Structures are given as C-alpha cells and as structure tokens.
mmCIF file of C-alpha atoms and ligand atoms in Angstrom:
data_model
loop_
_atom_site.group_PDB
_atom_site.id
_atom_site.type_symbol
_atom_site.label_atom_id
_atom_site.label_comp_id
_atom_site.label_asym_id
_atom_site.label_seq_id
_atom_site.Cartn_x
_atom_site.Cartn_y
_atom_site.Cartn_z
ATOM 1 C CA MET A 26 11.534 40.888 -20.315
ATOM 2 C CA SER A 27 9.893 42.786 -17.357
ATOM 3 C CA PHE A 28 8.555 45.939 -16.931
ATOM 4 C CA ARG A 29 7.974 48.661 -14.204
ATOM 5 C CA CYS A 30 4.255 50.195 -14.754
ATOM 6 C CA PRO A 31 4.190 53.332 -15.506
ATOM 7 C CA GLU A 32 4.355 56.578 -12.981
ATOM 8 C CA HIS A 33 1.701 58.582 -15.419
ATOM 9 C CA VAL A 34 -1.346 57.889 -17.431
ATOM 10 C CA GLU A 35 -2.317 59.261 -20.082
ATOM 11 C CA THR A 36 -6.403 58.551 -20.569
ATOM 12 C CA THR A 37 -7.978 59.453 -23.594
ATOM 13 C CA GLU A 38 -12.263 60.055 -22.798
ATOM 14 C CA VAL A 39 -13.698 58.179 -25.492
ATOM 15 C CA GLY A 40 -17.012 58.807 -23.775
ATOM 16 C CA PRO A 41 -18.658 61.386 -26.055
ATOM 17 C CA ARG A 42 -18.225 58.662 -28.946
ATOM 18 C CA ASP A 43 -17.694 55.266 -28.454
ATOM 19 C CA GLY A 44 -20.377 55.654 -24.847
ATOM 20 C CA LEU A 45 -22.764 57.690 -27.106
ATOM 21 C CA GLN A 46 -22.724 55.887 -30.568
ATOM 22 C CA SER A 47 -24.844 54.021 -29.763
ATOM 23 C CA GLU A 48 -26.835 55.479 -27.386
ATOM 24 C CA PRO A 49 -30.805 54.555 -29.251
ATOM 25 C CA VAL A 50 -32.310 58.675 -28.618
ATOM 26 C CA PHE A 51 -30.254 60.920 -30.554
ATOM 27 C CA VAL A 52 -28.859 62.728 -26.657
ATOM 28 C CA PRO A 53 -28.531 67.258 -27.834
ATOM 29 C CA THR A 54 -26.063 68.647 -28.424
ATOM 30 C CA ALA A 55 -25.782 70.772 -25.585
ATOM 31 C CA LYS A 56 -25.922 67.340 -23.794
ATOM 32 C CA LYS A 57 -22.940 66.391 -25.035
ATOM 33 C CA ILE A 58 -21.379 69.829 -25.314
ATOM 34 C CA GLU A 59 -21.957 70.027 -21.501
ATOM 35 C CA LEU A 60 -20.964 66.782 -20.386
ATOM 36 C CA ALA A 61 -17.738 67.004 -22.186
ATOM 37 C CA GLU A 62 -17.311 70.628 -20.040
ATOM 38 C CA ALA A 63 -17.473 68.191 -16.715
ATOM 39 C CA LEU A 64 -15.208 65.843 -17.696
ATOM 40 C CA ILE A 65 -12.169 68.594 -19.085
ATOM 41 C CA ALA A 66 -13.131 70.228 -15.042
ATOM 42 C CA SER A 67 -12.154 66.505 -13.847
ATOM 43 C CA GLY A 68 -8.856 67.347 -15.492
ATOM 44 C CA LEU A 69 -9.325 65.331 -18.338
ATOM 45 C CA ARG A 70 -7.870 66.301 -21.067
ATOM 46 C CA HIS A 71 -7.690 63.947 -23.727
ATOM 47 C CA PHE A 72 -10.533 63.094 -25.998
ATOM 48 C CA GLU A 73 -11.769 61.403 -28.981
ATOM 49 C CA MET A 74 -14.695 64.143 -29.148
ATOM 50 C CA THR A 75 -16.947 62.449 -31.907
ATOM 51 C CA SER A 76 -16.838 60.916 -35.609
ATOM 52 C CA PHE A 77 -17.243 61.622 -38.458
ATOM 53 C CA VAL A 78 -19.087 58.286 -40.249
ATOM 54 C CA SER A 79 -22.059 58.123 -42.171
ATOM 55 C CA PRO A 80 -24.885 59.875 -39.674
ATOM 56 C CA ARG A 81 -27.112 57.060 -41.648
ATOM 57 C CA ALA A 82 -24.911 53.770 -40.433
ATOM 58 C CA VAL A 83 -24.622 56.370 -36.752
ATOM 59 C CA PRO A 84 -26.790 58.511 -36.226
ATOM 60 C CA GLN A 85 -26.243 59.593 -33.061
ATOM 61 C CA MET A 86 -23.035 61.390 -34.486
ATOM 62 C CA ARG A 87 -24.375 63.199 -36.990
ATOM 63 C CA ASP A 88 -23.593 66.473 -35.232
ATOM 64 C CA ALA A 89 -19.904 66.085 -34.872
ATOM 65 C CA ALA A 90 -19.743 69.275 -36.138
ATOM 66 C CA GLU A 91 -21.439 71.155 -33.459
ATOM 67 C CA VAL A 92 -19.446 69.530 -30.650
ATOM 68 C CA MET A 93 -16.700 70.206 -32.037
ATOM 69 C CA ALA A 94 -17.381 73.972 -32.832
ATOM 70 C CA ALA A 95 -17.466 73.942 -29.247
ATOM 71 C CA PHE A 96 -13.961 72.229 -27.837
ATOM 72 C CA ARG A 97 -11.387 73.160 -30.793
ATOM 73 C CA ASP A 98 -9.825 76.446 -29.217
ATOM 74 C CA ARG A 99 -8.779 75.366 -26.923
ATOM 75 C CA PRO A 100 -5.162 74.977 -27.121
ATOM 76 C CA ASP A 101 -5.098 72.800 -24.042
ATOM 77 C CA LEU A 102 -7.609 69.628 -25.216
ATOM 78 C CA TRP A 103 -6.290 66.672 -27.315
ATOM 79 C CA LEU A 104 -9.103 66.283 -29.449
ATOM 80 C CA THR A 105 -9.667 62.982 -32.228
ATOM 81 C CA ALA A 106 -12.540 61.801 -34.300
ATOM 82 C CA LEU A 107 -13.256 58.013 -35.509
ATOM 83 C CA VAL A 108 -12.649 58.683 -39.606
ATOM 84 C CA PRO A 109 -13.810 55.861 -41.916
ATOM 85 C CA ASN A 110 -13.557 57.424 -45.342
ATOM 86 C CA ALA A 111 -12.162 60.486 -47.446
ATOM 87 C CA LYS A 112 -15.399 62.440 -46.711
ATOM 88 C CA GLY A 113 -14.697 61.981 -43.128
ATOM 89 C CA ALA A 114 -10.806 63.401 -43.273
ATOM 90 C CA GLU A 115 -12.016 65.814 -45.341
ATOM 91 C CA ARG A 116 -15.128 66.608 -42.306
ATOM 92 C CA SER A 117 -13.006 66.854 -39.125
ATOM 93 C CA ILE A 118 -10.220 68.021 -40.712
ATOM 94 C CA GLU A 119 -12.958 71.285 -41.723
ATOM 95 C CA ALA A 120 -14.212 70.717 -37.767
ATOM 96 C CA GLY A 121 -10.969 71.529 -36.189
ATOM 97 C CA VAL A 122 -9.557 68.174 -34.652
ATOM 98 C CA ASP A 123 -6.121 67.595 -33.417
ATOM 99 C CA ALA A 124 -5.946 64.102 -35.060
ATOM 100 C CA MET A 125 -8.357 61.938 -36.654
ATOM 101 C CA VAL A 126 -8.308 58.409 -36.068
ATOM 102 C CA VAL A 127 -8.600 55.443 -39.061
ATOM 103 C CA PHE A 128 -9.954 52.212 -38.096
ATOM 104 C CA MET A 129 -9.944 49.157 -38.942
ATOM 105 C CA SER A 130 -10.693 45.401 -37.418
ATOM 106 C CA ALA A 131 -8.071 42.568 -37.598
ATOM 107 C CA SER A 132 -10.926 40.102 -38.175
ATOM 108 C CA GLU A 133 -12.477 40.243 -41.424
ATOM 109 C CA SER A 134 -15.894 39.465 -40.205
ATOM 110 C CA HIS A 135 -15.967 42.925 -37.824
ATOM 111 C CA ASN A 136 -14.632 44.884 -40.274
ATOM 112 C CA LEU A 137 -17.550 44.199 -42.892
ATOM 113 C CA LYS A 138 -19.916 44.695 -41.003
ATOM 114 C CA ASN A 139 -18.612 47.638 -39.638
ATOM 115 C CA VAL A 140 -17.713 49.810 -42.684
ATOM 116 C CA ASN A 141 -19.142 47.489 -45.559
ATOM 117 C CA GLN A 142 -15.811 46.692 -46.646
ATOM 118 C CA THR A 143 -12.943 43.837 -46.941
ATOM 119 C CA ARG A 144 -9.555 45.011 -44.900
ATOM 120 C CA GLN A 145 -7.659 45.243 -47.710
ATOM 121 C CA HIS A 146 -10.513 48.545 -49.145
ATOM 122 C CA SER A 147 -9.547 50.048 -46.074
ATOM 123 C CA LEU A 148 -6.776 49.852 -45.934
ATOM 124 C CA GLN A 149 -6.465 51.969 -49.579
ATOM 125 C CA GLY A 150 -8.712 54.352 -48.351
ATOM 126 C CA PHE A 151 -6.040 55.148 -44.689
ATOM 127 C CA ARG A 152 -3.451 56.168 -48.131
ATOM 128 C CA GLN A 153 -5.857 58.348 -49.271
ATOM 129 C CA ILE A 154 -6.474 59.605 -45.891
ATOM 130 C CA ALA A 155 -2.429 60.110 -45.487
ATOM 131 C CA ASP A 156 -2.831 62.382 -48.762
ATOM 132 C CA ILE A 157 -5.270 64.182 -47.076
ATOM 133 C CA ALA A 158 -4.053 64.830 -43.679
ATOM 134 C CA GLN A 159 0.132 66.011 -44.859
ATOM 135 C CA GLY A 160 0.736 69.197 -44.539
ATOM 136 C CA THR A 161 -2.499 69.968 -42.167
ATOM 137 C CA GLY A 162 -0.683 69.975 -38.931
ATOM 138 C CA VAL A 163 -3.310 67.658 -38.316
ATOM 139 C CA VAL A 164 -2.140 63.496 -36.945
ATOM 140 C CA VAL A 165 -3.330 60.578 -38.105
ATOM 141 C CA GLN A 166 -3.665 58.296 -35.878
ATOM 142 C CA GLY A 167 -4.730 54.196 -35.464
ATOM 143 C CA SER A 168 -7.297 51.621 -33.986
ATOM 144 C CA ILE A 169 -7.051 48.086 -34.735
ATOM 145 C CA ALA A 170 -11.111 46.270 -33.797
ATOM 146 C CA THR A 171 -11.411 43.018 -32.802
ATOM 147 C CA ALA A 172 -8.078 42.750 -31.410
ATOM 148 C CA PHE A 173 -8.400 40.026 -29.698
ATOM 149 C CA GLY A 174 -11.504 38.728 -30.397
ATOM 150 C CA CYS A 175 -14.129 38.741 -33.179
ATOM 151 C CA PRO A 176 -18.095 38.601 -32.260
ATOM 152 C CA PHE A 177 -17.939 36.427 -35.513
ATOM 153 C CA GLU A 178 -14.913 34.148 -36.496
ATOM 154 C CA GLY A 179 -14.011 34.052 -32.378
ATOM 155 C CA GLU A 180 -10.364 34.441 -32.198
ATOM 156 C CA VAL A 181 -7.670 36.635 -33.782
ATOM 157 C CA PRO A 182 -4.679 35.216 -34.803
ATOM 158 C CA VAL A 183 -1.987 37.693 -33.132
ATOM 159 C CA ALA A 184 0.179 37.872 -36.190
ATOM 160 C CA ASP A 185 -3.269 38.822 -37.995
ATOM 161 C CA VAL A 186 -2.924 41.753 -35.452
ATOM 162 C CA VAL A 187 0.952 42.354 -36.167
ATOM 163 C CA GLU A 188 -0.098 42.692 -40.078
ATOM 164 C CA VAL A 189 -2.383 45.415 -39.179
ATOM 165 C CA ALA A 190 -0.070 47.478 -36.652
ATOM 166 C CA LYS A 191 3.012 47.059 -39.264
ATOM 167 C CA ALA A 192 0.028 48.286 -42.965
ATOM 168 C CA TYR A 193 -0.483 51.599 -40.484
ATOM 169 C CA ARG A 194 3.193 51.585 -39.493
ATOM 170 C CA ASP A 195 3.812 51.929 -43.384
ATOM 171 C CA LEU A 196 1.641 54.798 -44.043
ATOM 172 C CA GLY A 197 3.339 57.088 -40.739
ATOM 173 C CA ILE A 198 0.716 56.034 -38.194
ATOM 174 C CA THR A 199 2.774 55.075 -35.288
ATOM 175 C CA ARG A 200 0.351 55.675 -32.443
ATOM 176 C CA ILE A 201 -1.750 53.160 -32.287
ATOM 177 C CA THR A 202 -4.544 51.924 -30.066
ATOM 178 C CA LEU A 203 -5.702 47.570 -30.024
ATOM 179 C CA GLY A 204 -9.481 47.710 -29.367
ATOM 180 C CA ASP A 205 -11.200 45.037 -27.574
ATOM 181 C CA THR A 206 -14.189 45.516 -29.517
ATOM 182 C CA THR A 207 -16.536 42.994 -27.267
ATOM 183 C CA GLY A 208 -14.832 42.126 -24.043
ATOM 184 C CA VAL A 209 -13.258 38.731 -24.728
ATOM 185 C CA ALA A 210 -9.318 40.279 -23.984
ATOM 186 C CA THR A 211 -7.464 38.569 -20.964
ATOM 187 C CA PRO A 212 -4.532 39.585 -19.100
ATOM 188 C CA PRO A 213 -2.567 36.462 -20.920
ATOM 189 C CA LEU A 214 -3.910 37.808 -24.236
ATOM 190 C CA VAL A 215 -2.717 41.471 -23.395
ATOM 191 C CA ALA A 216 0.626 40.705 -22.395
ATOM 192 C CA GLU A 217 0.999 38.380 -25.844
ATOM 193 C CA ARG A 218 0.237 41.260 -28.173
ATOM 194 C CA CYS A 219 2.094 44.080 -26.318
ATOM 195 C CA ARG A 220 4.763 41.989 -26.438
ATOM 196 C CA ALA A 221 4.251 40.560 -30.117
ATOM 197 C CA LEU A 222 3.585 44.327 -30.959
ATOM 198 C CA ARG A 223 6.737 46.143 -29.663
ATOM 199 C CA GLU A 224 9.040 43.501 -31.265
ATOM 200 C CA ALA A 225 7.719 42.458 -34.249
ATOM 201 C CA VAL A 226 7.142 47.067 -34.318
ATOM 202 C CA PRO A 227 8.946 48.592 -32.208
ATOM 203 C CA ASP A 228 9.012 51.794 -33.060
ATOM 204 C CA ILE A 229 4.468 52.724 -32.547
ATOM 205 C CA ASP A 230 3.043 53.969 -29.472
ATOM 206 C CA ILE A 231 0.961 51.218 -28.121
ATOM 207 C CA SER A 232 -2.553 52.299 -26.146
ATOM 208 C CA LEU A 233 -5.023 50.132 -24.975
ATOM 209 C CA HIS A 234 -9.070 50.511 -25.220
ATOM 210 C CA PHE A 235 -10.875 47.841 -23.251
ATOM 211 C CA HIS A 236 -14.761 46.767 -22.820
ATOM 212 C CA ASN A 237 -15.820 45.333 -19.440
ATOM 213 C CA THR A 238 -18.559 42.933 -21.700
ATOM 214 C CA ARG A 239 -16.817 40.466 -19.204
ATOM 215 C CA GLY A 240 -16.069 41.776 -16.137
ATOM 216 C CA VAL A 241 -12.635 42.157 -16.469
ATOM 217 C CA GLY A 242 -12.031 45.287 -18.102
ATOM 218 C CA LEU A 243 -9.919 46.519 -15.381
ATOM 219 C CA VAL A 244 -7.853 43.193 -15.283
ATOM 220 C CA CYS A 245 -6.572 43.223 -18.482
ATOM 221 C CA ALA A 246 -5.793 47.364 -18.199
ATOM 222 C CA TYR A 247 -3.978 46.134 -14.905
ATOM 223 C CA ALA A 248 -2.164 43.711 -16.881
ATOM 224 C CA GLY A 249 -1.376 46.752 -19.471
ATOM 225 C CA LEU A 250 0.123 48.443 -17.458
ATOM 226 C CA LEU A 251 2.071 46.058 -16.180
ATOM 227 C CA ASN A 252 3.305 45.708 -19.943
ATOM 228 C CA GLY A 253 5.037 49.233 -20.018
ATOM 229 C CA ILE A 254 1.513 50.362 -21.019
ATOM 230 C CA SER A 255 0.979 53.679 -20.454
ATOM 231 C CA ARG A 256 -1.953 55.117 -23.138
ATOM 232 C CA PHE A 257 -5.290 53.966 -22.284
ATOM 233 C CA GLU A 258 -9.005 54.630 -23.678
ATOM 234 C CA SER A 259 -11.738 54.442 -21.302
ATOM 235 C CA SER A 260 -15.472 56.204 -21.493
ATOM 236 C CA VAL A 261 -17.334 58.096 -17.931
ATOM 237 C CA GLY A 262 -19.510 55.910 -16.522
ATOM 238 C CA GLY A 263 -18.494 52.852 -18.227
ATOM 239 C CA LEU A 264 -21.083 54.114 -21.065
ATOM 240 C CA GLY A 265 -21.040 52.893 -24.845
ATOM 241 C CA GLY A 266 -20.304 49.749 -26.907
ATOM 242 C CA CYS A 267 -20.046 49.109 -30.526
ATOM 243 C CA PRO A 268 -23.389 49.381 -32.762
ATOM 244 C CA PHE A 269 -22.272 46.619 -34.877
ATOM 245 C CA VAL A 270 -21.726 43.974 -32.477
ATOM 246 C CA PRO A 271 -24.468 41.420 -30.895
ATOM 247 C CA ARG A 272 -24.630 42.009 -27.175
ATOM 248 C CA ALA A 273 -22.006 44.915 -26.923
ATOM 249 C CA THR A 274 -21.326 46.728 -23.536
ATOM 250 C CA GLY A 275 -19.696 49.746 -22.498
ATOM 251 C CA ASN A 276 -15.753 50.598 -21.862
ATOM 252 C CA ILE A 277 -14.425 50.338 -19.050
ATOM 253 C CA SER A 278 -14.800 53.105 -17.035
ATOM 254 C CA THR A 279 -12.741 56.188 -16.786
ATOM 255 C CA GLU A 280 -13.923 56.667 -12.947
ATOM 256 C CA ASP A 281 -12.730 53.325 -12.109
ATOM 257 C CA PHE A 282 -9.885 52.974 -13.997
ATOM 258 C CA VAL A 283 -8.921 56.634 -12.568
ATOM 259 C CA TYR A 284 -9.406 55.499 -8.743
ATOM 260 C CA MET A 285 -7.292 52.070 -9.264
ATOM 261 C CA LEU A 286 -4.860 54.329 -10.705
ATOM 262 C CA ASP A 287 -4.700 56.571 -7.833
ATOM 263 C CA GLU A 288 -4.409 53.276 -5.183
ATOM 264 C CA CYS A 289 -1.657 52.612 -6.963
ATOM 265 C CA GLY A 290 -0.045 55.685 -6.704
ATOM 266 C CA ILE A 291 0.013 56.137 -10.923
ATOM 267 C CA GLY A 292 -0.820 59.490 -11.994
ATOM 268 C CA SER A 293 -3.874 60.400 -14.043
ATOM 269 C CA GLY A 294 -3.859 64.682 -13.896
ATOM 270 C CA VAL A 295 -8.516 63.626 -12.926
ATOM 271 C CA ASP A 296 -9.759 64.996 -9.687
ATOM 272 C CA LEU A 297 -11.772 61.726 -8.977
ATOM 273 C CA PRO A 298 -14.596 62.990 -7.413
ATOM 274 C CA LYS A 299 -15.562 65.799 -10.314
ATOM 275 C CA LEU A 300 -15.626 62.641 -12.538
ATOM 276 C CA CYS A 301 -17.862 61.320 -10.476
ATOM 277 C CA ASP A 302 -20.399 64.520 -11.006
ATOM 278 C CA ALA A 303 -19.543 63.748 -14.847
ATOM 279 C CA ALA A 304 -20.821 59.685 -14.023
ATOM 280 C CA LYS A 305 -23.309 60.789 -12.321
ATOM 281 C CA LEU A 306 -24.530 63.733 -14.594
ATOM 282 C CA ALA A 307 -23.806 60.945 -18.381
ATOM 283 C CA GLU A 308 -26.143 58.526 -16.588
ATOM 284 C CA ARG A 309 -29.280 61.666 -16.136
ATOM 285 C CA ILE A 310 -28.577 62.079 -19.230
ATOM 286 C CA VAL A 311 -28.814 58.850 -20.757
ATOM 287 C CA GLY A 312 -31.335 58.850 -18.466
ATOM 288 C CA ARG A 313 -30.520 55.603 -16.402
ATOM 289 C CA ALA A 314 -27.867 53.805 -13.825
ATOM 290 C CA LEU A 315 -25.126 53.324 -15.814
ATOM 291 C CA PRO A 316 -22.199 50.527 -15.224
ATOM 292 C CA GLY A 317 -18.972 51.950 -13.278
ATOM 293 C CA GLN A 318 -19.231 51.804 -9.571
ATOM 294 C CA VAL A 319 -17.102 54.128 -7.720
ATOM 295 C CA MET A 320 -19.310 56.826 -8.729
ATOM 296 C CA LYS A 321 -21.827 54.305 -6.449
ATOM 297 C CA ALA A 322 -19.078 53.762 -3.572
ATOM 298 C CA GLY A 323 -17.840 56.099 -3.326
ATOM 299 C CA PRO A 324 -13.838 56.871 -2.293
ATOM 300 C CA ARG A 325 -12.011 53.694 -0.957
ATOM 301 C CA LEU A 326 -12.402 55.132 2.267
ATOM 302 C CA ARG A 327 -15.336 56.467 2.627
ATOM 303 C CA THR A 328 -17.196 56.114 6.039
ATOM 304 C CA TYR A 329 -21.204 56.302 7.243
ATOM 305 C CA PRO A 330 -22.161 57.317 10.126
ATOM 306 C CA MET A 331 -23.095 53.862 12.355
ATOM 307 C CA ASP A 332 -26.124 54.368 13.260
ATOM 308 C CA ALA A 333 -26.326 54.414 9.286
ATOM 309 C CA ALA A 334 -26.873 51.060 9.538
ATOM 310 C CA ARG A 335 -28.607 48.182 10.953
ATOM 311 C CA THR A 336 -27.453 46.353 13.640
ATOM 312 C CA ALA A 337 -27.675 43.050 13.651
ATOM 313 C CA ASN A 338 -29.305 41.293 16.375
ATOM 314 C CA GLY A 339 -31.565 38.739 16.899
HETATM 315 N N1 COA B 424 -19.564 61.514 -43.669
HETATM 316 C C1 COA B 424 -20.796 61.453 -43.693
HETATM 317 N N2 COA B 424 -21.285 60.966 -44.351
HETATM 318 C C2 COA B 424 -20.652 59.712 -45.223
HETATM 319 C C3 COA B 424 -19.347 59.417 -45.093
HETATM 320 C C4 COA B 424 -18.554 60.314 -43.671
HETATM 321 N N3 COA B 424 -17.401 59.738 -43.792
HETATM 322 N N4 COA B 424 -19.103 58.253 -45.750
HETATM 323 C C5 COA B 424 -20.536 58.098 -46.358
HETATM 324 N N5 COA B 424 -21.165 58.724 -46.174
HETATM 325 C C6 COA B 424 -22.747 58.710 -46.516
HETATM 326 C C7 COA B 424 -22.710 59.400 -48.572
HETATM 327 O O1 COA B 424 -22.312 60.253 -48.518
HETATM 328 C C8 COA B 424 -22.966 58.624 -49.032
HETATM 329 O O2 COA B 424 -24.412 59.163 -48.798
HETATM 330 P P1 COA B 424 -25.815 59.829 -49.933
HETATM 331 O O3 COA B 424 -25.906 58.073 -50.427
HETATM 332 O O4 COA B 424 -27.064 60.988 -49.543
HETATM 333 O O5 COA B 424 -25.018 60.135 -51.239
HETATM 334 C C9 COA B 424 -23.135 57.060 -47.619
HETATM 335 O O6 COA B 424 -23.404 57.566 -47.068
HETATM 336 C C10 COA B 424 -22.761 55.627 -48.329
HETATM 337 O O7 COA B 424 -21.658 56.088 -48.270
HETATM 338 P P2 COA B 424 -20.688 54.834 -48.846
HETATM 339 O O8 COA B 424 -19.716 55.516 -49.495
HETATM 340 O O9 COA B 424 -21.314 53.808 -49.860
HETATM 341 O O10 COA B 424 -20.642 54.347 -47.871
HETATM 342 P P3 COA B 424 -21.798 53.121 -47.896
HETATM 343 O O11 COA B 424 -23.003 52.269 -47.311
HETATM 344 O O12 COA B 424 -20.802 51.448 -47.421
HETATM 345 O O13 COA B 424 -20.958 52.466 -46.038
HETATM 346 C C11 COA B 424 -19.171 53.844 -44.082
HETATM 347 C C12 COA B 424 -19.750 52.893 -45.082
HETATM 348 C C13 COA B 424 -17.556 53.483 -43.959
HETATM 349 C C14 COA B 424 -19.419 55.489 -44.428
HETATM 350 C C15 COA B 424 -20.162 53.541 -43.003
HETATM 351 O O14 COA B 424 -20.391 52.469 -43.104
HETATM 352 C C16 COA B 424 -19.778 54.173 -41.539
HETATM 353 O O15 COA B 424 -19.798 55.241 -41.545
HETATM 354 N N6 COA B 424 -19.171 53.265 -40.452
HETATM 355 C C17 COA B 424 -19.327 54.079 -39.118
HETATM 356 C C18 COA B 424 -19.382 52.490 -38.794
HETATM 357 C C19 COA B 424 -18.636 53.703 -36.833
HETATM 358 O O16 COA B 424 -19.208 54.677 -36.650
HETATM 359 N N7 COA B 424 -18.525 51.930 -35.599
HETATM 360 C C20 COA B 424 -18.284 52.361 -34.791
HETATM 361 C C21 COA B 424 -16.270 52.654 -34.519
HETATM 362 S S1 COA B 424 -16.252 51.010 -33.759
HETATM 363 ZN ZN1 ZN B 425 -14.835 50.784 -28.267
#
C-alpha cells in the first residue's frame, strides 16, 4: 500500500518533558514556564508538559503540578503528561492535564530499568489507571518505548510492539506513540512497524517519536510521513534523552522538523523564526549549545553580504 504525505502534521512538543527530564541541574519552574510560553508563541499547541513520576526517580520533574498550573486554563492547548502508576494518574488529573500518557517498553529489560517492574505488571497498573481516568474527561494515551530496538536486548521483534499496541487497544487506549528511545529506528523499520500496526490494530491512531542518536531521526520522520503518519513528537533544540539508558541523546529537533515540513509544503501551524527564538532560549536555559541545526544556520534562503566571507585567492 502506498500513501501520500499528509497535508498537515500535528507536532507534539516534548521538550518540557523528554527534553528536560535528564538535565542534571534543576531547571527552575519559572524557566520551564518561560520556555513553554516561547514555544506557544511560535504556534505550537500540543505539549507533553511534564511527568508525574517519582521525584526520586526523575528529580527534574518534581515541579510537575506547578508547571501545569501555569497552563491548565488555556483551552487552546492540549496538555499531556507522562504517568507511570495510579499515584501519577491521580496527581495528573488534579493538575489539569487533557491526557495522561502511560508508557511501557516493548522490551522487558528497558521496562525493568525505566519503571522497575515487568511489562505484565505495567499492564496491570494501566487497568487501574484507566479506571481512575474513567468519567474524569481525561484521555489516556499510550506510549511504547524501545519500539525500534532496545539498549539491553538489541533487536525488538515487531510482534512485541504489536502485542503492546493490542494490549493498549484492549484497555480502550487508541492514541499510541511508538518511541525510539535510543535512536535506533531506520526507514525500513519505520515502514515495517507502521504497516504491521495498521494491519493488526487498524483502529489505533499512531504517533512517532524519534531520537537523533545516529543522525537519521529526521529521515525516520520522513519515512513516517511517506507511510501516512501525521502525528509526531519532537523537542525544541533537540534537547533530551531517557535517563535510564546509556549514552542517550536528544529527540529530533522541533525546529529542524518544522523546517523540513515547511520545505515539503506540509502544514504545522508553527512560525519557524519564532520557534528558533525558543530554541535559543532553551540553549540559554540549559547553558550549552543544543544539537538543533536550523536555529544556527537560519532559513534556506538566508543570504549574507559578499564581504561577510573571504575570497579564495592565492
Ligand atoms: N508520583 C510521585 N511519587 C511517586 C509516584 C508518582 N507517580 N510513584 C511512586 N512514588 C513514590 C512513592 O510514594 C514512594 O515514596 P516513599 O518511599 O516516600 O513512600 C517512592 O516513590 C517509591 O515508590 P514505589 O511504588 O516503590 O516505586 P519504585 O521505586 O519501584 O519506582 C516508579 C517505580 C514507576 C514510580 C519509578 O520507577 C518512576 O517514576 N519511573 C519513571 C521513569 C521515567 O520517567 N522515565 C522517563 C520516561 S521514558
Ligand atoms: Zn524519548
């Protein structure tokens, strides 16, 4: 089956969560809010704003409720947060999320590292979380970590990813993200996994989440577009990485992704120069250069006065 690229893409900005979660120095709540405001100013509307996880496991996210408080009354925003267990579900509802994102890994070892329990145990917990969400108006979304490979087990069979997606579907969770936690996705794997999921669980809505660990994050996103996917997650400046994998690196950068979409004539609703301003703010906040490239190089047709460069003469 061949697909046309979508005309419009929904980008979820995960910088405030996946982006900041492994920053070693606590980013003050006011700075997190300032960054999210700058991202909103660029036109982004979907955010994974924080996570309601154990503050001992991920100290950077200990101000989840305070961050949410700054945005919860904005009806134009769709705010999600990562939730690992019933306690997180209750905290997230109280904090005013639109959707909570439950997560488990397709591979057992990463699940054990990330949430300290087996996949079976995670699924039992999700049943409880679905019950807590019932009747509150809060949507439950599902994320599948290590969906393209695992840092401890290597190859992750597509059948294992399908199995998790089916388990989510059986719990009534139909918005599902395939997470490439360690940046091991490749275009053929993206095509294979999107097709397998569409065939096995046609009623789910797939979103893709890549890390640019091996330089092909955007290529994988493009492969997703070619396979008819129109929902993606990315992180401003290319911030980010999972604290529970060795040598983790950032997500695909939102501004590089929006640049690609713009140049392909695919709508995102985002203003690239304003987004680049937000990426530069992110660099100032974390105090170092980030991997995003378009914020440094500028737009495609950026020109310079001729005397800005040396002439090659002998
Ligand atoms: N929010 C706040 N505190 C929480 C919590 C939550 N969602 N879940 C557990 N805690 C607290 C418990 O109250 C307990 O505190 P106490 O010792 O003061 O009583 C402590 O954390 C340990 O709880 P326990 O249920 O034994 O959990 P654990 O130590 O086995 O850790 C998780 C399990 C899931 C809570 C933890 O591994 C986690 O938060 N992982 C998130 C990982 C993550 O965010 N990864 C990045 C995304 S890919
Ligand atoms: Zn991630």
